[in-house]
Amino acid sequence: MTAFKFSKENEERVKEILTHYPPDRKASAILPLFELAQRQCGGWLPKEALEAITEMLEVSLIRGYEVATFYTMFNLKPMGKYHLQICGTTPCMLRGSEDLKGVCQRHLGIENKETTKDGLFTLTEVECIGACTNAPVVQINDDYFEDLDEKSFLKILEDLKADRPVKPGSAIGRQGSAPERRRANAKGK
Amino acid sequence: MPKLVIDDKEIEVLEGMTVLQAAAEAGVEIPVFCYHPKLSIAGNCRMCLVEVKNTPKPVASCAMPVCEGMVVHTNSAMVEKARKGVLEFLLINHPLDCPICDQGGECDLQDITMAYGRSSSRFDLNKRAVPDKEFGPLIETAMNRCIQCTRCVRFSSEIVGIPELGAMGRGEDMEIGTYVQKTITSELSGNLIDICPVGALTSKPYSFKGRSWELSHTPSIDVFDAVGSAIRVDTRGREVMRILPRQNDEVNETWISDKTRFAYDGLKYQRLDQPYARGEDGLLHPVGWKEAFSLIADRLQHVPGNHIATLAGDMVDAEAMVALKDLMTSLGSPHIDCRQEGSSVGVGPRCSYLFNTTIAGIEQADFCLLIDTNPRWEAPLINARIRKNYLFNNLPVASIGPVYPLGYPVKDLGNDPQILEKILKGKHPICSALKAARKPMLILGQGGLKRPDGDVILRLTQEIADKYGFVQKAWNGFNVLQTAASRVAGLDLGFVPGPKGYGTQKILEAAKKKKIEVVYLLAADEIDVNSLESTFVIYQGHHGDRGATVADVILPGCAYTEKEGTYVNTEGRVQRTLKATPPPGEAKEDWKIIKALSDKLGLSLPYVTPKEIQARLVEVNPLFDEVDRIQPSSWKPFGREGNVNPAPFEFAIQNFYMTDSISRHSRTMAKCVQQILGQEKVHA
């Protein structure tokens, strides 16, 4: 890969981000700039981007590398177009996240931390992403897909493969984290 | 000043001290891993937990400031339990491989576990495995043993100023490493081995060579640069096994440079272990001492005194120089010089060749001007002091000459000696900063001084120092940074050309024209030896290096670990080395060789015992009586009026790892040259 450069659009954004911090503390901009670069590079942070940003912020390379390895949201290897982050923590696990992993294994042929050959999907099992009421939850890029089961998850994967639009949120049509069925008292009435 | 009670002892300490420091003052030991007196406080190992009255939980004493009326317990049941717990957690992932670990026997974790840990392990799961890192030719890694104290990370970013090490990942997966398998380039990297409290970072050249309890320790002084770092020479039998720093806060604090630490293997190779003489076939043949001396005596018989010259090298002790100077005086030769690089300075007052600010004094400076010096190579520990001042006080540093990354920001004024004239005339933008500074200092490197116009530069620098208040009542900011361990002693002894005597350059030129017939090289190797091809050369030294290749008679001397010698460092501090090992073969102490030769020549020098030669040193210059102390020197004019040559400056040292006959024959240094040197470029 050749030297990394922010796109014209992002360059404006970089300028704007840098105004958030005093000039002698511009090192603080490292997280937003890494994030911006990761978006520009298709979901991962190449070495070249890391080097360019640390140089821009006058931070030593190793300090930047420490930051990039500390935060799990920065990916230092090429990622698929869609990053499937399946929550595997207890509530999601009880509600069937293992089945969702099975879908990835059977239909995409990937295990945890692997990418499909067509470069479309990368699977990562993550810890709680804070949407337990709508478990099981999968985060695909920036969106949460909730209340999934094997069928609805597979449909989403198929739609993504075919480049059809998908609808984030609950797969069973519930609003936010409202009760799944109609309101009922303890006796079910 | 707050008063507090530590283990029933009442003690009054300075405001702002930590509980750990207060405990040390009270004589109470608290075990630590991540705390290091010369580094910032991290507080992440939790080993130093103590109980403080009225706090519900144990407190990390290294990060806890003292306050009035504090009651601290370091031996309560709570503390004992906390220590056991911390050690148990640390040992979860630390391999129990002490029998095959180089740190075994001098390991903090081993000692502290013995003293404070549980007697047995409750852990029967798998330990984590961490891949070893490649840190270059000096540091061996066993990262399984790392306990993440981050001392090494703090050392490289704070003391060295070139952050190369970091903690990657998080939680249990945290690993110490460099950016994408980069080797460590610092000249102080060997200190990482000392500060690592476990066996994660150990010495590569010393790996699996010995155990700490097999070694004899000899306190001594380093001679690879003019700093005169305090070292400990560890030997087993006749062999130098390793070299470690001793603490001397006036000079090297607790650090030493990599050359000091690792070049010792050069002491094993290419040694001169018996006298040699060049036969009629043009080759060197081993001879006895008597034969070697008679050869010299025969040759000297018909040579007038002013056709004899002598040069002293960079690692020679004062005793040998004073003996050789006395011998040359008896022979009637004025052509003596200890400045083999050809510098014309050093004949003026003492302050003209000393580092007058002193090394510890650097910390008080509020402006630093570097003139053609690369302190990172010429004196890594002086560079570390400048860095320290930058770290604590944001010391502004400006530089005239080539540029090399030093570990702190340097304002590059350009590489043009005429800038000095501009500064003197007040016509340079930096002048306002110089005027504003209260305790400014400047460091003049050897690169500038060995130029033909070196003494003009010296005068210019002195005038700048006078004009901008570098020299005040209790402050002298004028510094010459010497690069050779022997140089200040040589100049103090007057090992410089006498009346009508030749300096180094002229000696070499005269030797070419055969006006000088005999040259006595006292371990002088940094000269153009080709000029001496038609001269009768007596080479006295410890290595078969450049000087020995043109020698007609070779007299084997001692290296710095093999003799008791006096050295004066660049500050003017008189220090003594001790004998750690015997010299190889028939080699003898240098001044004794010269004394024996003088007997053979019928010019008997009047000293026999070490005491007598030391008395002779004091007779020549009384300051040799003041060991480990710095004598103030009076400020008098020096140098020469003249015009500066506008040719750009060059650094005195081009290759940090090989500067002398020992480091040139060190295999470790050769690996450093291959793998480390040249990763960062000097910009002219």
PDB file of N, CA and C in Angstrom, chain A residues 105-178:
ATOM      1  N   GLN A 105     -21.140 -20.366  10.478  1.00  0.00           N
ATOM      2  CA  GLN A 105     -20.305 -21.513  10.144  1.00  0.00           C
ATOM      3  C   GLN A 105     -20.856 -22.257   8.930  1.00  0.00           C
ATOM      4  N   ARG A 106     -22.162 -22.499   8.922  1.00  0.00           N
ATOM      5  CA  ARG A 106     -22.749 -23.318   7.852  1.00  0.00           C
ATOM      6  C   ARG A 106     -22.875 -22.553   6.542  1.00  0.00           C
ATOM      7  N   HIS A 107     -23.381 -21.336   6.631  1.00  0.00           N
ATOM      8  CA  HIS A 107     -23.709 -20.624   5.391  1.00  0.00           C
ATOM      9  C   HIS A 107     -22.571 -19.759   4.865  1.00  0.00           C
ATOM     10  N   LEU A 108     -21.723 -19.292   5.758  1.00  0.00           N
ATOM     11  CA  LEU A 108     -20.612 -18.462   5.281  1.00  0.00           C
ATOM     12  C   LEU A 108     -19.283 -19.212   5.343  1.00  0.00           C
ATOM     13  N   GLY A 109     -19.273 -20.288   6.129  1.00  0.00           N
ATOM     14  CA  GLY A 109     -18.039 -21.074   6.253  1.00  0.00           C
ATOM     15  C   GLY A 109     -16.947 -20.349   7.018  1.00  0.00           C
ATOM     16  N   ILE A 110     -17.316 -19.510   7.976  1.00  0.00           N
ATOM     17  CA  ILE A 110     -16.271 -18.822   8.755  1.00  0.00           C
ATOM     18  C   ILE A 110     -16.460 -19.053  10.243  1.00  0.00           C
ATOM     19  N   GLU A 111     -15.328 -19.122  10.924  1.00  0.00           N
ATOM     20  CA  GLU A 111     -15.311 -19.199  12.389  1.00  0.00           C
ATOM     21  C   GLU A 111     -15.016 -17.805  12.928  1.00  0.00           C
ATOM     22  N   ASN A 112     -14.956 -17.757  14.244  1.00  0.00           N
ATOM     23  CA  ASN A 112     -14.656 -16.481  14.891  1.00  0.00           C
ATOM     24  C   ASN A 112     -13.349 -15.876  14.346  1.00  0.00           C
ATOM     25  N   LYS A 113     -13.377 -14.593  14.077  1.00  0.00           N
ATOM     26  CA  LYS A 113     -12.212 -13.812  13.607  1.00  0.00           C
ATOM     27  C   LYS A 113     -11.804 -14.171  12.179  1.00  0.00           C
ATOM     28  N   GLU A 114     -12.679 -14.852  11.421  1.00  0.00           N
ATOM     29  CA  GLU A 114     -12.335 -15.161  10.034  1.00  0.00           C
ATOM     30  C   GLU A 114     -13.161 -14.305   9.080  1.00  0.00           C
ATOM     31  N   THR A 115     -12.658 -14.224   7.852  1.00  0.00           N
ATOM     32  CA  THR A 115     -13.331 -13.444   6.817  1.00  0.00           C
ATOM     33  C   THR A 115     -13.682 -14.379   5.659  1.00  0.00           C
ATOM     34  N   THR A 116     -14.835 -14.151   5.050  1.00  0.00           N
ATOM     35  CA  THR A 116     -15.211 -14.992   3.911  1.00  0.00           C
ATOM     36  C   THR A 116     -14.295 -14.711   2.730  1.00  0.00           C
ATOM     37  N   LYS A 117     -14.211 -15.698   1.831  1.00  0.00           N
ATOM     38  CA  LYS A 117     -13.276 -15.559   0.712  1.00  0.00           C
ATOM     39  C   LYS A 117     -13.655 -14.407  -0.204  1.00  0.00           C
ATOM     40  N   ASP A 118     -14.970 -14.155  -0.312  1.00  0.00           N
ATOM     41  CA  ASP A 118     -15.382 -13.043  -1.179  1.00  0.00           C
ATOM     42  C   ASP A 118     -15.168 -11.686  -0.512  1.00  0.00           C
ATOM     43  N   GLY A 119     -14.653 -11.694   0.737  1.00  0.00           N
ATOM     44  CA  GLY A 119     -14.366 -10.434   1.413  1.00  0.00           C
ATOM     45  C   GLY A 119     -15.604  -9.679   1.861  1.00  0.00           C
ATOM     46  N   LEU A 120     -16.724 -10.374   1.960  1.00  0.00           N
ATOM     47  CA  LEU A 120     -17.946  -9.670   2.355  1.00  0.00           C
ATOM     48  C   LEU A 120     -18.127  -9.635   3.869  1.00  0.00           C
ATOM     49  N   PHE A 121     -17.874 -10.779   4.531  1.00  0.00           N
ATOM     50  CA  PHE A 121     -18.199 -10.862   5.954  1.00  0.00           C
ATOM     51  C   PHE A 121     -16.996 -11.217   6.810  1.00  0.00           C
ATOM     52  N   THR A 122     -16.902 -10.560   7.976  1.00  0.00           N
ATOM     53  CA  THR A 122     -15.952 -10.977   9.007  1.00  0.00           C
ATOM     54  C   THR A 122     -16.752 -11.232  10.270  1.00  0.00           C
ATOM     55  N   LEU A 123     -16.495 -12.368  10.907  1.00  0.00           N
ATOM     56  CA  LEU A 123     -17.236 -12.726  12.119  1.00  0.00           C
ATOM     57  C   LEU A 123     -16.374 -12.471  13.342  1.00  0.00           C
ATOM     58  N   THR A 124     -16.925 -11.756  14.323  1.00  0.00           N
ATOM     59  CA  THR A 124     -16.240 -11.594  15.595  1.00  0.00           C
ATOM     60  C   THR A 124     -17.243 -11.833  16.714  1.00  0.00           C
ATOM     61  N   GLU A 125     -16.863 -12.669  17.651  1.00  0.00           N
ATOM     62  CA  GLU A 125     -17.715 -12.798  18.828  1.00  0.00           C
ATOM     63  C   GLU A 125     -17.277 -11.748  19.830  1.00  0.00           C
ATOM     64  N   VAL A 126     -18.255 -10.962  20.312  1.00  0.00           N
ATOM     65  CA  VAL A 126     -17.898  -9.877  21.224  1.00  0.00           C
ATOM     66  C   VAL A 126     -18.590 -10.077  22.560  1.00  0.00           C
ATOM     67  N   GLU A 127     -18.114  -9.326  23.544  1.00  0.00           N
ATOM     68  CA  GLU A 127     -18.790  -9.331  24.842  1.00  0.00           C
ATOM     69  C   GLU A 127     -19.943  -8.342  24.785  1.00  0.00           C
ATOM     70  N   CYS A 128     -20.737  -8.316  25.832  1.00  0.00           N
ATOM     71  CA  CYS A 128     -21.991  -7.572  25.890  1.00  0.00           C
ATOM     72  C   CYS A 128     -21.943  -6.220  25.177  1.00  0.00           C
ATOM     73  N   ILE A 129     -22.853  -6.014  24.248  1.00  0.00           N
ATOM     74  CA  ILE A 129     -22.906  -4.725  23.571  1.00  0.00           C
ATOM     75  C   ILE A 129     -24.104  -3.907  24.051  1.00  0.00           C
ATOM     76  N   GLY A 130     -24.704  -4.337  25.140  1.00  0.00           N
ATOM     77  CA  GLY A 130     -25.652  -3.482  25.860  1.00  0.00           C
ATOM     78  C   GLY A 130     -27.042  -3.424  25.282  1.00  0.00           C
ATOM     79  N   ALA A 131     -27.481  -4.477  24.629  1.00  0.00           N
ATOM     80  CA  ALA A 131     -28.864  -4.473  24.140  1.00  0.00           C
ATOM     81  C   ALA A 131     -29.548  -5.770  24.580  1.00  0.00           C
ATOM     82  N   CYS A 132     -29.316  -6.143  25.844  1.00  0.00           N
ATOM     83  CA  CYS A 132     -29.726  -7.457  26.340  1.00  0.00           C
ATOM     84  C   CYS A 132     -31.241  -7.681  26.242  1.00  0.00           C
ATOM     85  N   THR A 133     -32.024  -6.619  26.410  1.00  0.00           N
ATOM     86  CA  THR A 133     -33.476  -6.800  26.337  1.00  0.00           C
ATOM     87  C   THR A 133     -33.908  -7.349  24.997  1.00  0.00           C
ATOM     88  N   ASN A 134     -33.142  -7.070  23.952  1.00  0.00           N
ATOM     89  CA  ASN A 134     -33.514  -7.527  22.624  1.00  0.00           C
ATOM     90  C   ASN A 134     -32.624  -8.658  22.141  1.00  0.00           C
ATOM     91  N   ALA A 135     -32.134  -9.447  23.107  1.00  0.00           N
ATOM     92  CA  ALA A 135     -31.206 -10.520  22.759  1.00  0.00           C
ATOM     93  C   ALA A 135     -31.893 -11.571  21.886  1.00  0.00           C
ATOM     94  N   PRO A 136     -31.173 -12.294  21.025  1.00  0.00           N
ATOM     95  CA  PRO A 136     -29.748 -12.099  20.725  1.00  0.00           C
ATOM     96  C   PRO A 136     -29.525 -10.964  19.730  1.00  0.00           C
ATOM     97  N   VAL A 137     -28.368 -10.350  19.855  1.00  0.00           N
ATOM     98  CA  VAL A 137     -28.093  -9.147  19.070  1.00  0.00           C
ATOM     99  C   VAL A 137     -26.833  -9.366  18.231  1.00  0.00           C
ATOM    100  N   VAL A 138     -26.868  -8.870  17.010  1.00  0.00           N
ATOM    101  CA  VAL A 138     -25.677  -8.857  16.160  1.00  0.00           C
ATOM    102  C   VAL A 138     -25.467  -7.420  15.700  1.00  0.00           C
ATOM    103  N   GLN A 139     -24.245  -6.935  15.865  1.00  0.00           N
ATOM    104  CA  GLN A 139     -23.945  -5.612  15.317  1.00  0.00           C
ATOM    105  C   GLN A 139     -23.278  -5.809  13.960  1.00  0.00           C
ATOM    106  N   ILE A 140     -23.914  -5.224  12.922  1.00  0.00           N
ATOM    107  CA  ILE A 140     -23.320  -5.303  11.593  1.00  0.00           C
ATOM    108  C   ILE A 140     -22.919  -3.892  11.198  1.00  0.00           C
ATOM    109  N   ASN A 141     -21.614  -3.685  11.071  1.00  0.00           N
ATOM    110  CA  ASN A 141     -21.048  -2.344  10.914  1.00  0.00           C
ATOM    111  C   ASN A 141     -21.614  -1.424  11.992  1.00  0.00           C
ATOM    112  N   ASP A 142     -22.387  -0.379  11.634  1.00  0.00           N
ATOM    113  CA  ASP A 142     -22.817   0.548  12.674  1.00  0.00           C
ATOM    114  C   ASP A 142     -24.175   0.212  13.270  1.00  0.00           C
ATOM    115  N   ASP A 143     -24.863  -0.787  12.719  1.00  0.00           N
ATOM    116  CA  ASP A 143     -26.257  -1.011  13.133  1.00  0.00           C
ATOM    117  C   ASP A 143     -26.435  -2.271  13.967  1.00  0.00           C
ATOM    118  N   TYR A 144     -27.414  -2.195  14.877  1.00  0.00           N
ATOM    119  CA  TYR A 144     -27.784  -3.357  15.689  1.00  0.00           C
ATOM    120  C   TYR A 144     -28.936  -4.100  15.020  1.00  0.00           C
ATOM    121  N   PHE A 145     -28.844  -5.393  14.973  1.00  0.00           N
ATOM    122  CA  PHE A 145     -29.948  -6.243  14.498  1.00  0.00           C
ATOM    123  C   PHE A 145     -30.356  -7.123  15.672  1.00  0.00           C
ATOM    124  N   GLU A 146     -31.610  -6.996  16.074  1.00  0.00           N
ATOM    125  CA  GLU A 146     -32.026  -7.554  17.360  1.00  0.00           C
ATOM    126  C   GLU A 146     -33.090  -8.617  17.206  1.00  0.00           C
ATOM    127  N   ASP A 147     -33.336  -9.313  18.323  1.00  0.00           N
ATOM    128  CA  ASP A 147     -34.368 -10.351  18.363  1.00  0.00           C
ATOM    129  C   ASP A 147     -34.206 -11.347  17.212  1.00  0.00           C
ATOM    130  N   LEU A 148     -32.989 -11.724  16.939  1.00  0.00           N
ATOM    131  CA  LEU A 148     -32.751 -12.585  15.779  1.00  0.00           C
ATOM    132  C   LEU A 148     -32.989 -14.050  16.110  1.00  0.00           C
ATOM    133  N   ASP A 149     -33.327 -14.803  15.079  1.00  0.00           N
ATOM    134  CA  ASP A 149     -33.212 -16.250  15.181  1.00  0.00           C
ATOM    135  C   ASP A 149     -32.505 -16.708  13.917  1.00  0.00           C
ATOM    136  N   GLU A 150     -32.284 -17.999  13.768  1.00  0.00           N
ATOM    137  CA  GLU A 150     -31.513 -18.488  12.628  1.00  0.00           C
ATOM    138  C   GLU A 150     -32.066 -17.969  11.314  1.00  0.00           C
ATOM    139  N   LYS A 151     -33.411 -18.025  11.195  1.00  0.00           N
ATOM    140  CA  LYS A 151     -34.054 -17.682   9.931  1.00  0.00           C
ATOM    141  C   LYS A 151     -33.873 -16.199   9.592  1.00  0.00           C
ATOM    142  N   SER A 152     -34.200 -15.346  10.567  1.00  0.00           N
ATOM    143  CA  SER A 152     -34.117 -13.909  10.281  1.00  0.00           C
ATOM    144  C   SER A 152     -32.668 -13.475  10.044  1.00  0.00           C
ATOM    145  N   PHE A 153     -31.738 -14.097  10.771  1.00  0.00           N
ATOM    146  CA  PHE A 153     -30.324 -13.742  10.599  1.00  0.00           C
ATOM    147  C   PHE A 153     -29.849 -14.160   9.208  1.00  0.00           C
ATOM    148  N   LEU A 154     -30.275 -15.384   8.798  1.00  0.00           N
ATOM    149  CA  LEU A 154     -29.883 -15.862   7.486  1.00  0.00           C
ATOM    150  C   LEU A 154     -30.419 -14.944   6.401  1.00  0.00           C
ATOM    151  N   LYS A 155     -31.660 -14.484   6.589  1.00  0.00           N
ATOM    152  CA  LYS A 155     -32.272 -13.584   5.599  1.00  0.00           C
ATOM    153  C   LYS A 155     -31.436 -12.309   5.460  1.00  0.00           C
ATOM    154  N   ILE A 156     -31.027 -11.788   6.609  1.00  0.00           N
ATOM    155  CA  ILE A 156     -30.206 -10.560   6.569  1.00  0.00           C
ATOM    156  C   ILE A 156     -28.915 -10.817   5.799  1.00  0.00           C
ATOM    157  N   LEU A 157     -28.282 -11.963   6.086  1.00  0.00           N
ATOM    158  CA  LEU A 157     -27.035 -12.282   5.391  1.00  0.00           C
ATOM    159  C   LEU A 157     -27.264 -12.408   3.889  1.00  0.00           C
ATOM    160  N   GLU A 158     -28.368 -13.090   3.523  1.00  0.00           N
ATOM    161  CA  GLU A 158     -28.680 -13.252   2.098  1.00  0.00           C
ATOM    162  C   GLU A 158     -28.904 -11.900   1.443  1.00  0.00           C
ATOM    163  N   ASP A 159     -29.659 -11.037   2.126  1.00  0.00           N
ATOM    164  CA  ASP A 159     -29.924  -9.700   1.574  1.00  0.00           C
ATOM    165  C   ASP A 159     -28.642  -8.903   1.392  1.00  0.00           C
ATOM    166  N   LEU A 160     -27.774  -8.999   2.393  1.00  0.00           N
ATOM    167  CA  LEU A 160     -26.515  -8.263   2.290  1.00  0.00           C
ATOM    168  C   LEU A 160     -25.690  -8.774   1.115  1.00  0.00           C
ATOM    169  N   LYS A 161     -25.682 -10.115   0.962  1.00  0.00           N
ATOM    170  CA  LYS A 161     -24.933 -10.718  -0.145  1.00  0.00           C
ATOM    171  C   LYS A 161     -25.444 -10.212  -1.471  1.00  0.00           C
ATOM    172  N   ALA A 162     -26.773 -10.108  -1.562  1.00  0.00           N
ATOM    173  CA  ALA A 162     -27.392  -9.699  -2.820  1.00  0.00           C
ATOM    174  C   ALA A 162     -27.478  -8.187  -2.944  1.00  0.00           C
ATOM    175  N   ASP A 163     -26.882  -7.504  -1.980  1.00  0.00           N
ATOM    176  CA  ASP A 163     -26.868  -6.047  -1.998  1.00  0.00           C
ATOM    177  C   ASP A 163     -28.270  -5.443  -1.905  1.00  0.00           C
ATOM    178  N   ARG A 164     -29.190  -6.175  -1.263  1.00  0.00           N
ATOM    179  CA  ARG A 164     -30.534  -5.626  -1.032  1.00  0.00           C
ATOM    180  C   ARG A 164     -30.521  -4.857   0.277  1.00  0.00           C
ATOM    181  N   PRO A 165     -31.388  -3.839   0.397  1.00  0.00           N
ATOM    182  CA  PRO A 165     -31.419  -3.088   1.654  1.00  0.00           C
ATOM    183  C   PRO A 165     -31.893  -3.965   2.814  1.00  0.00           C
ATOM    184  N   VAL A 166     -31.311  -3.736   4.007  1.00  0.00           N
ATOM    185  CA  VAL A 166     -31.766  -4.465   5.195  1.00  0.00           C
ATOM    186  C   VAL A 166     -32.220  -3.455   6.233  1.00  0.00           C
ATOM    187  N   LYS A 167     -33.109  -3.907   7.090  1.00  0.00           N
ATOM    188  CA  LYS A 167     -33.657  -2.983   8.085  1.00  0.00           C
ATOM    189  C   LYS A 167     -33.070  -3.302   9.459  1.00  0.00           C
ATOM    190  N   PRO A 168     -32.339  -2.346  10.020  1.00  0.00           N
ATOM    191  CA  PRO A 168     -31.804  -2.580  11.351  1.00  0.00           C
ATOM    192  C   PRO A 168     -32.918  -2.577  12.396  1.00  0.00           C
ATOM    193  N   GLY A 169     -32.562  -2.984  13.606  1.00  0.00           N
ATOM    194  CA  GLY A 169     -33.520  -2.986  14.703  1.00  0.00           C
ATOM    195  C   GLY A 169     -34.077  -4.372  14.928  1.00  0.00           C
ATOM    196  N   SER A 170     -35.251  -4.424  15.545  1.00  0.00           N
ATOM    197  CA  SER A 170     -35.827  -5.707  15.917  1.00  0.00           C
ATOM    198  C   SER A 170     -36.311  -6.474  14.693  1.00  0.00           C
ATOM    199  N   ALA A 171     -36.011  -7.772  14.685  1.00  0.00           N
ATOM    200  CA  ALA A 171     -36.451  -8.609  13.568  1.00  0.00           C
ATOM    201  C   ALA A 171     -37.902  -9.044  13.727  1.00  0.00           C
ATOM    202  N   ILE A 172     -38.450  -8.860  14.949  1.00  0.00           N
ATOM    203  CA  ILE A 172     -39.832  -9.288  15.140  1.00  0.00           C
ATOM    204  C   ILE A 172     -40.756  -8.083  15.234  1.00  0.00           C
ATOM    205  N   GLY A 173     -40.237  -6.948  14.842  1.00  0.00           N
ATOM    206  CA  GLY A 173     -41.078  -5.773  14.724  1.00  0.00           C
ATOM    207  C   GLY A 173     -41.423  -5.096  16.031  1.00  0.00           C
ATOM    208  N   ARG A 174     -40.709  -5.437  17.092  1.00  0.00           N
ATOM    209  CA  ARG A 174     -41.085  -4.758  18.334  1.00  0.00           C
ATOM    210  C   ARG A 174     -40.470  -3.358  18.347  1.00  0.00           C
ATOM    211  N   GLN A 175     -41.146  -2.483  19.055  1.00  0.00           N
ATOM    212  CA  GLN A 175     -40.698  -1.094  19.064  1.00  0.00           C
ATOM    213  C   GLN A 175     -39.701  -0.897  20.187  1.00  0.00           C
ATOM    214  N   GLY A 176     -38.509  -0.475  19.849  1.00  0.00           N
ATOM    215  CA  GLY A 176     -37.498  -0.272  20.867  1.00  0.00           C
ATOM    216  C   GLY A 176     -37.339  -1.527  21.691  1.00  0.00           C
ATOM    217  N   SER A 177     -37.355  -1.353  23.008  1.00  0.00           N
ATOM    218  CA  SER A 177     -37.280  -2.533  23.854  1.00  0.00           C
ATOM    219  C   SER A 177     -38.588  -2.714  24.628  1.00  0.00           C
ATOM    220  N   ALA A 178     -39.669  -2.366  23.968  1.00  0.00           N
ATOM    221  CA  ALA A 178     -40.990  -2.560  24.560  1.00  0.00           C
ATOM    222  C   ALA A 178     -41.228  -4.060  24.742  1.00  0.00           C
TER     223      ALA A 178
END
